[in-house]
């Protein structure tokens, strides 16, 4: 619950309409009570989103520069683009229409407005206080520290609006993340203004997980190597949470697609990747073991995925190459996004179409499926995941649960099946 003083500052700031005078890239800085530097961006000149955002310290400002760099950037992956947009580390006072607030937020704003004769007429009239964290959904502020930071941002922005009105024009000469920006410091009841250098960008750091299970890695190393795999470490595009009090967050997932067949290796996403990168690597190794596959070559297109796999590939003697163009991976990502964006009914219909086509195949056609596919069917049959009719048919042909010999199978790449990627627990 936001305090009355924070709402008062929000309504005072809104009256200044500072977004009509400053662009969102004309960032200025303030000295915060705890000694940190806050970097403030005023949003709203474009008219579609009105907010005052404060980025705390060098890490926060670095996230601002990452977002700013997305404009005009050619992203090879829609998933990487979405993840980039969710990397902000900032606090915002936004002004929304009532329909965009929760019932609790709207009731809180209405209560303040009724008690203080605040105006809520027109569009973008309802204040909302939001925290952005990398890997998390934007969420309402939850700590006193967050409220203090937003309050200081609103005070400074309102003061700067007054300076601009009086003709005191600060200098904004930062371009491309370098140069100087205005710097406001408390001076009695007002502010003094000077300038400071924009902080240097933080160096990029990527997870390089250690080996989680030496025995499994040894087993994988001793397998015969086959196939060129297109792989990428990406953020799962839907948030999850484990209880109603938890802020929804985005798991990390590892997409691995065999180039020739389009087969997607089933790899479960993991939550809180920064603390569990070794766990995801172990899940990946187990997934390859379950399919009786050790990749001969792995192609990735970004440094993060390369660093994630580098140690493992050295251990199992798999060639790891950065390759910008990965068409099979692109197809797999599009399929994933379509699956997630589609309704449950549409997704079920698509799955049933695949099952119906499989049931129509002759025994010879089923036996001609690649090992990479039939191995996955064996897992699904033994776990009773498939429809009963299809499960019985596959077991009859392949004898997954019996004792009949499976010798004499012929290998073929005629048909490739793309099983769905296991989804993490959805929001409750």
XYZ file of C-alpha atoms in Angstrom:
428
model
C 0.000 0.000 0.000
C 1.471 3.349 -1.055
C 1.472 6.207 1.466
C -0.555 9.384 1.176
C 2.679 11.373 0.818
C 3.681 9.329 -2.243
C 0.296 9.884 -3.875
C 0.572 13.612 -3.113
C 3.964 13.768 -4.837
C 2.580 11.838 -7.827
C -0.319 14.256 -8.340
C 2.009 17.263 -7.906
C 4.377 15.850 -10.508
C 1.538 15.164 -12.937
C 0.544 18.847 -12.900
C 3.995 19.814 -14.248
C 3.534 17.807 -17.469
C 7.320 17.550 -17.593
C 7.044 14.891 -20.311
C 6.074 17.680 -22.735
C 9.478 19.316 -22.146
C 11.882 16.375 -21.785
C 12.410 13.345 -23.967
C 12.892 9.964 -22.339
C 16.550 9.953 -23.418
C 17.249 13.272 -21.653
C 18.188 11.553 -18.418
C 19.167 13.494 -15.298
C 20.612 12.287 -12.005
C 19.934 12.894 -8.317
C 21.738 12.189 -5.067
C 19.663 9.786 -2.970
C 19.511 9.829 0.854
C 21.541 6.599 1.135
C 24.361 8.001 -1.021
C 23.360 6.183 -4.204
C 22.893 8.007 -7.482
C 19.510 7.742 -9.136
C 19.100 8.242 -12.901
C 15.697 9.578 -13.923
C 13.988 9.202 -17.294
C 10.805 11.131 -18.055
C 8.474 9.185 -20.346
C 5.404 10.491 -22.128
C 6.391 12.790 -24.989
C 5.225 10.128 -27.449
C 1.840 10.232 -25.713
C 1.274 6.516 -25.241
C 2.968 5.900 -21.891
C 3.360 8.491 -19.137
C 5.808 7.724 -16.353
C 8.778 8.916 -14.326
C 11.338 6.146 -13.933
C 14.346 6.012 -11.618
C 17.285 3.661 -12.210
C 19.383 3.086 -9.097
C 23.173 3.121 -9.359
C 25.420 1.936 -12.135
C 23.561 -1.367 -12.499
C 20.227 0.379 -12.918
C 21.594 2.860 -15.451
C 23.220 0.025 -17.357
C 19.800 -1.635 -17.709
C 18.438 1.656 -19.087
C 21.170 1.689 -21.724
C 20.436 -1.945 -22.626
C 16.783 -1.053 -23.271
C 17.749 2.087 -25.187
C 20.042 0.024 -27.408
C 17.152 -2.194 -28.547
C 15.810 0.553 -30.816
C 16.989 -0.197 -34.321
C 18.747 -3.392 -33.191
C 18.264 -6.414 -35.419
C 17.322 -9.275 -33.101
C 17.673 -12.709 -34.654
C 15.352 -14.179 -32.035
C 11.939 -12.960 -30.872
C 12.566 -14.664 -27.555
C 15.817 -12.758 -27.031
C 14.081 -9.509 -27.962
C 11.319 -10.101 -25.427
C 13.869 -10.970 -22.768
C 15.835 -7.807 -23.503
C 12.728 -5.686 -22.943
C 12.303 -7.317 -19.538
C 15.832 -6.508 -18.320
C 14.988 -3.157 -16.751
C 16.085 -2.499 -13.183
C 14.006 0.507 -12.218
C 11.091 1.959 -10.276
C 8.341 3.886 -12.001
C 5.464 6.148 -11.144
C 3.146 5.614 -14.088
C -0.204 7.170 -14.914
C -2.767 4.721 -16.201
C -6.407 4.409 -17.075
C -8.435 2.872 -14.272
C -8.982 -0.318 -16.296
C -5.235 -1.072 -16.139
C -5.148 -1.125 -12.335
C -6.126 -3.981 -10.063
C -9.258 -3.574 -7.960
C -7.112 -3.035 -4.872
C -4.955 -0.390 -6.572
C -7.981 1.436 -7.982
C -9.695 1.445 -4.578
C -6.546 2.843 -2.947
C -6.230 5.657 -5.509
C -9.941 6.465 -5.253
C -9.731 6.604 -1.455
C -6.822 9.067 -1.604
C -8.547 11.178 -4.271
C -11.790 11.373 -2.273
C -9.959 12.461 0.881
C -7.723 14.996 -0.867
C -9.880 16.374 -3.714
C -7.494 14.974 -6.334
C -8.692 14.880 -9.926
C -9.027 11.541 -11.706
C -10.639 12.798 -14.908
C -9.408 12.036 -18.407
C -7.006 9.415 -19.702
C -3.837 8.400 -17.865
C -5.122 9.942 -14.636
C -4.534 7.121 -12.135
C -1.067 6.854 -10.526
C 0.543 3.449 -10.153
C 3.888 2.589 -8.540
C 5.735 -0.251 -10.245
C 9.010 -2.093 -9.770
C 10.878 -3.600 -12.726
C 13.430 -6.354 -12.061
C 15.315 -8.387 -14.635
C 13.685 -11.791 -14.982
C 10.496 -10.761 -13.170
C 7.115 -9.378 -14.138
C 6.637 -5.660 -13.476
C 4.982 -5.573 -10.044
C 3.673 -3.069 -7.521
C 6.308 -1.746 -5.116
C 6.516 -3.721 -1.883
C 9.178 -2.118 0.336
C 9.676 1.205 2.109
C 13.001 1.600 0.300
C 11.261 1.451 -3.073
C 8.809 4.121 -1.924
C 11.650 6.361 -0.751
C 13.380 6.112 -4.134
C 10.230 6.918 -6.104
C 9.418 9.800 -3.764
C 12.876 11.320 -4.284
C 12.495 10.946 -8.057
C 9.142 12.726 -8.049
C 10.433 15.552 -5.847
C 13.440 16.115 -8.094
C 11.388 15.904 -11.307
C 8.910 18.458 -9.970
C 11.781 20.748 -8.953
C 13.404 20.417 -12.372
C 10.103 21.326 -14.028
C 10.104 24.515 -11.975
C 13.661 25.326 -13.079
C 12.736 24.827 -16.718
C 9.713 27.077 -16.307
C 11.954 29.835 -14.952
C 14.323 29.474 -17.867
C 17.084 27.633 -15.995
C 17.990 25.169 -18.726
C 20.254 22.283 -17.726
C 22.627 20.843 -20.304
C 21.924 17.392 -21.700
C 24.988 16.476 -23.745
C 25.135 12.713 -23.275
C 25.011 10.762 -26.496
C 25.171 7.014 -26.837
C 25.665 6.507 -23.101
C 28.598 8.910 -22.730
C 29.023 12.568 -21.823
C 27.491 14.611 -19.013
C 23.984 14.845 -17.593
C 22.388 17.279 -15.103
C 22.847 16.339 -11.441
C 20.451 17.568 -8.736
C 21.376 17.613 -5.040
C 19.256 18.692 -2.070
C 20.176 22.190 -0.877
C 18.010 23.252 2.036
C 14.415 23.343 0.805
C 15.481 23.295 -2.814
C 18.038 21.784 -5.153
C 21.379 22.807 -6.539
C 22.182 21.675 -10.053
C 25.496 20.676 -11.582
C 26.530 17.880 -13.936
C 28.118 14.443 -13.736
C 29.607 11.991 -16.195
C 27.457 9.127 -17.405
C 28.745 5.855 -15.864
C 30.680 3.433 -18.040
C 28.732 0.375 -19.280
C 29.096 -2.705 -17.129
C 31.018 -5.582 -18.708
C 28.853 -8.437 -19.918
C 28.951 -11.465 -17.640
C 27.534 -14.879 -18.467
C 26.960 -18.023 -16.451
C 29.631 -20.681 -16.962
C 28.218 -23.567 -14.918
C 30.425 -26.272 -13.478
C 29.705 -29.938 -14.041
C 26.774 -30.970 -11.863
C 26.913 -34.738 -12.399
C 30.281 -36.181 -13.437
C 28.865 -39.687 -13.937
C 26.256 -38.537 -16.458
C 28.796 -36.416 -18.304
C 31.118 -39.424 -18.545
C 28.282 -41.538 -19.962
C 27.509 -38.855 -22.536
C 31.158 -38.542 -23.523
C 31.417 -42.286 -24.218
C 28.412 -42.325 -26.569
C 28.796 -42.237 -30.303
C 28.411 -38.679 -31.534
C 25.833 -37.707 -34.140
C 23.981 -34.742 -35.542
C 24.375 -30.993 -35.760
C 22.297 -29.283 -33.075
C 21.116 -25.667 -33.063
C 20.881 -24.440 -29.469
C 20.025 -21.336 -27.478
C 19.686 -20.403 -23.841
C 16.544 -18.263 -23.649
C 14.027 -16.932 -21.178
C 10.749 -18.821 -21.114
C 8.166 -16.397 -22.532
C 5.529 -16.894 -19.813
C 5.931 -16.035 -16.118
C 5.377 -18.511 -13.301
C 5.082 -18.402 -9.532
C 4.808 -20.997 -6.792
C 2.396 -19.212 -4.462
C 0.071 -16.186 -4.618
C 2.494 -14.005 -2.612
C 5.422 -14.547 -4.954
C 6.233 -12.018 -7.677
C 5.803 -13.819 -11.031
C 9.138 -14.560 -12.646
C 10.451 -15.977 -15.906
C 12.260 -19.345 -15.910
C 15.178 -20.000 -18.226
C 15.030 -22.750 -20.797
C 17.448 -24.412 -23.174
C 16.232 -24.984 -26.716
C 18.085 -27.702 -28.619
C 16.965 -28.638 -32.141
C 18.486 -31.255 -34.452
C 19.216 -29.449 -37.725
C 18.183 -32.145 -40.198
C 15.017 -33.520 -38.555
C 13.775 -30.486 -36.620
C 13.497 -32.666 -33.523
C 13.281 -30.615 -30.304
C 15.083 -32.108 -27.345
C 12.705 -32.106 -24.346
C 14.451 -29.959 -21.716
C 12.505 -28.669 -18.728
C 12.942 -24.969 -17.827
C 14.411 -23.998 -14.460
C 13.470 -21.174 -12.128
C 15.939 -18.621 -10.750
C 18.625 -19.379 -13.290
C 21.309 -17.250 -11.632
C 21.315 -19.675 -8.707
C 20.591 -22.840 -10.714
C 22.603 -22.742 -13.952
C 24.284 -26.045 -12.991
C 20.847 -27.610 -12.562
C 19.807 -26.635 -16.090
C 23.056 -28.013 -17.500
C 22.421 -31.293 -15.661
C 18.867 -31.444 -17.064
C 20.301 -30.920 -20.559
C 22.794 -33.775 -20.106
C 20.021 -36.065 -18.822
C 17.858 -35.163 -21.835
C 20.603 -36.170 -24.271
C 21.212 -39.398 -22.321
C 17.527 -40.263 -22.405
C 17.585 -39.976 -26.198
C 20.853 -41.938 -26.465
C 22.469 -38.990 -28.233
C 25.741 -37.150 -27.868
C 25.809 -34.203 -30.273
C 28.670 -34.105 -32.749
C 28.417 -30.356 -33.359
C 26.488 -27.623 -31.539
C 25.736 -24.271 -33.170
C 24.768 -21.246 -31.045
C 24.332 -17.635 -32.084
C 25.107 -15.691 -28.912
C 27.880 -15.451 -26.343
C 25.638 -16.390 -23.411
C 24.695 -19.751 -24.912
C 28.335 -20.342 -25.860
C 29.558 -19.716 -22.305
C 26.829 -21.933 -20.877
C 27.922 -24.886 -23.045
C 31.662 -24.299 -23.313
C 32.719 -26.361 -20.296
C 30.422 -29.277 -21.137
C 31.463 -29.375 -24.802
C 35.129 -29.513 -23.844
C 34.428 -32.438 -21.515
C 32.424 -34.462 -24.031
C 34.573 -33.356 -27.011
C 31.699 -31.820 -28.949
C 32.510 -29.033 -31.382
C 30.894 -25.735 -30.314
C 30.502 -23.009 -32.957
C 28.911 -19.554 -33.015
C 26.680 -19.412 -36.085
C 24.377 -16.367 -36.576
C 21.884 -18.101 -38.868
C 20.032 -21.033 -37.253
C 16.896 -21.778 -39.329
C 15.783 -24.912 -37.466
C 16.047 -23.093 -34.141
C 14.067 -20.173 -35.572
C 11.277 -22.578 -36.565
C 11.265 -24.167 -33.113
C 11.014 -20.772 -31.400
C 8.141 -19.731 -33.637
C 6.347 -22.994 -32.860
C 6.858 -22.394 -29.149
C 5.499 -18.853 -29.321
C 2.496 -19.959 -31.372
C 1.818 -22.742 -28.868
C 1.961 -20.362 -25.919
C -0.023 -17.596 -27.585
C -2.712 -19.984 -28.831
C -5.747 -20.893 -26.765
C -5.816 -24.188 -24.882
C -8.479 -25.425 -27.275
C -6.340 -24.591 -30.324
C -3.277 -26.248 -28.795
C -5.270 -29.379 -27.974
C -6.608 -29.516 -31.526
C -3.065 -29.284 -32.940
C -1.870 -32.092 -30.666
C -4.805 -34.306 -31.597
C -4.109 -33.766 -35.296
C -0.598 -35.125 -34.797
C -1.909 -38.104 -32.824
C -4.529 -38.876 -35.484
C -1.896 -38.839 -38.220
C 0.359 -41.166 -36.238
C -2.446 -43.677 -35.725
C -2.962 -43.775 -39.520
C 0.653 -44.768 -40.217
C 1.371 -48.375 -41.127
C 3.588 -50.559 -38.932
C 6.367 -50.236 -41.506
C 6.100 -46.418 -41.492
C 6.206 -46.318 -37.700
C 9.220 -48.621 -37.657
C 10.886 -46.300 -40.150
C 10.792 -43.322 -37.786
C 14.212 -42.085 -36.582
C 15.510 -43.404 -33.251
C 15.431 -39.863 -31.907
C 11.629 -39.899 -32.301
C 10.874 -43.433 -31.136
C 13.009 -42.978 -28.036
C 10.788 -40.067 -27.067
C 7.661 -42.132 -27.774
C 8.982 -44.804 -25.421
C 9.231 -42.271 -22.604
C 5.707 -40.971 -23.275
C 4.217 -44.478 -23.424
C 5.865 -45.624 -20.197
C 4.678 -42.474 -18.398
C 1.094 -42.934 -19.716
C 1.072 -39.455 -21.253
C -0.285 -40.333 -24.712
C -3.929 -41.076 -25.569
C -4.756 -44.727 -24.885
C -5.351 -45.627 -28.540
C -1.999 -44.222 -29.684
C -0.135 -45.634 -26.680
C -1.458 -49.165 -27.353
C -0.638 -48.877 -31.050
C 2.937 -47.753 -30.430
C 3.501 -50.404 -27.769
C 2.185 -53.057 -30.118
C 4.621 -52.016 -32.838
C 7.685 -51.268 -30.698
C 7.057 -53.486 -27.669
C 8.036 -50.666 -25.294
C 6.625 -52.415 -22.216
C 7.121 -56.049 -23.268
C 9.982 -58.434 -23.896
C 9.847 -58.980 -27.666
C 13.036 -58.225 -29.548
C 13.179 -54.947 -31.436
C 15.924 -56.127 -33.798
C 15.442 -55.638 -37.478
C 14.267 -52.052 -37.324
C 15.197 -49.927 -40.303
C 16.395 -46.370 -39.877
C 14.897 -43.507 -41.833
C 14.549 -39.732 -41.735
C 11.280 -39.668 -43.655
C 9.136 -38.110 -40.911
C 10.175 -35.815 -38.073
C 7.983 -35.116 -35.067
C 8.302 -31.996 -32.914
C 7.046 -32.856 -29.435
C 5.932 -29.958 -27.242
C 8.362 -28.485 -24.748
C 7.422 -29.204 -21.157
C 5.951 -26.099 -19.554
C 6.686 -24.973 -16.004
C 3.955 -24.521 -13.443
C 1.588 -21.743 -14.612
C 0.479 -18.780 -12.535
C -2.034 -19.708 -9.863
